[in-house]
Coordinates of C-alpha atoms in Angstrom, one line a residue:
L1 CA 10.9 2.7 -28.9
S2 CA 11.6 4.5 -32.2
G3 CA 11.2 1.2 -34.1
C4 CA 7.7 0.8 -32.7
M5 CA 6.4 4.2 -33.7
N6 CA 4.3 4.0 -36.8
T7 CA 1.7 6.4 -38.2
D8 CA -0.3 3.6 -39.9
P9 CA -3.4 3.2 -37.6
D10 CA -3.5 -0.5 -38.5
K11 CA 0.0 -1.0 -37.1
Q12 CA -0.1 0.9 -33.9
V13 CA 1.5 -0.4 -30.8
I14 CA 0.3 0.6 -27.4
I15 CA 3.0 0.6 -24.7
I16 CA 2.1 0.8 -21.0
A17 CA 4.9 1.3 -18.5
A18 CA 5.0 1.7 -14.7
T19 CA 7.6 2.8 -12.2
N20 CA 7.9 3.8 -8.6
S21 CA 10.8 6.1 -9.4
P22 CA 9.9 8.3 -12.4
D23 CA 12.6 10.8 -11.3
K24 CA 15.2 8.2 -12.2
L25 CA 14.0 7.8 -15.8
D26 CA 15.7 9.6 -18.7
R27 CA 13.7 12.7 -19.8
S28 CA 13.9 11.8 -23.5
L29 CA 12.2 8.5 -22.7
L30 CA 9.5 10.1 -20.7
K31 CA 8.7 12.4 -23.6
R32 CA 7.9 9.4 -25.8
F33 CA 5.0 8.5 -23.6
G34 CA 2.0 10.6 -24.5
C35 CA 0.1 10.3 -21.3
H36 CA 1.3 10.1 -17.7
I37 CA -1.0 9.0 -15.0
P38 CA 0.3 9.5 -11.5
F39 CA -1.0 7.2 -8.7
E40 CA -0.9 8.6 -5.2
Y41 CA -0.7 6.6 -1.9
P42 CA -4.0 6.2 -0.1
S43 CA -5.2 9.3 1.8
F44 CA -5.9 9.3 5.5
M45 CA -9.6 8.5 4.9
N46 CA -8.7 5.7 2.4
R47 CA -6.4 4.1 5.0
A48 CA -9.0 4.4 7.8
E49 CA -11.6 2.8 5.5
Y50 CA -9.2 0.0 4.6
F51 CA -8.5 -0.8 8.3
I52 CA -12.2 -0.8 9.0
A53 CA -13.0 -3.1 6.1
A54 CA -10.1 -5.4 6.7
L55 CA -10.8 -5.8 10.4
E56 CA -14.5 -6.3 10.0
G57 CA -13.7 -8.8 7.2
K58 CA -11.8 -10.8 9.8
G59 CA -14.8 -10.7 12.2
L60 CA -13.1 -8.3 14.7
P61 CA -15.0 -5.6 16.6
I62 CA -13.9 -2.2 15.3
D63 CA -14.6 -0.4 18.6
Q64 CA -11.6 -2.2 20.1
F65 CA -9.2 -0.5 17.6
D66 CA -8.1 3.1 17.3
I67 CA -8.6 3.4 13.6
K68 CA -7.7 7.1 13.5
K69 CA -4.3 6.3 15.2
L70 CA -3.6 3.5 12.8
A71 CA -4.4 5.7 9.8
E72 CA -2.1 8.4 11.1
Q73 CA 0.7 6.0 11.7
T74 CA 0.5 4.6 8.1
E75 CA 0.9 7.8 6.1
G76 CA 2.8 7.1 2.9
C77 CA 1.9 3.4 3.0
S78 CA 0.3 1.5 0.1
F79 CA -2.7 -0.8 0.5
E80 CA -0.3 -3.7 0.1
D81 CA 1.7 -2.4 3.0
L82 CA -1.5 -2.2 5.1
H83 CA -2.5 -5.7 4.1
R84 CA 1.0 -7.1 5.0
V85 CA 0.8 -5.4 8.4
I86 CA -2.6 -6.8 9.3
N87 CA -1.8 -10.3 8.1
N88 CA 1.5 -10.3 10.0
A89 CA -0.1 -9.2 13.2
Q90 CA -2.9 -11.8 12.8
F91 CA -0.4 -14.6 12.0
I92 CA 1.5 -13.9 15.3
T93 CA -1.7 -13.8 17.4
R94 CA -3.0 -17.0 15.7
D95 CA 0.1 -18.8 16.8
Q96 CA -0.4 -17.6 20.3
G97 CA -4.1 -18.6 20.3
R98 CA -5.5 -15.1 21.1
P99 CA -7.5 -12.4 19.3
L100 CA -5.8 -9.5 17.4
T101 CA -5.4 -6.3 19.4
Q102 CA -4.3 -2.7 18.6
L103 CA -0.9 -3.3 20.1
D104 CA -0.4 -6.3 17.8
I105 CA -1.1 -4.1 14.8
E106 CA 1.2 -1.3 16.1
R107 CA 4.0 -3.8 16.6
S108 CA 3.4 -5.3 13.2
L109 CA 3.7 -1.7 11.8
D110 CA 7.1 -1.4 13.5
T111 CA 8.4 -4.7 12.2
E112 CA 7.0 -4.7 8.7
L113 CA 7.5 -1.0 7.9
H114 CA 10.2 0.3 10.2
G115 CA 12.4 -2.8 10.6
I116 CA 12.1 -2.7 14.4
I117 CA 12.2 -6.2 15.9
Y118 CA 10.9 -6.9 19.4

């Protein structure tokens, strides 16, 4: 990075970096970045809203799902994790020719996030 640093405003270089493990980076490297923007995993409300939007977007009746329970079971999950869980559950039910249920999503949570195979 030291070769990129220049005080001439016409020759500035902007470097953007991202990591899931900032604790594993060298402290001297971190000091060279002027601004750190942490991103948090979705909150309980964000996860609940995501489940509602995703299920409604698939034409499924929300009243047949325990959104609160799903949001509680997915603490520490990213939106990508939630997307993968729903798509996996729907893929399985589509193959079986039946609609998606709460149990299907919970089983998908087990297989996709916890490595449990039924």
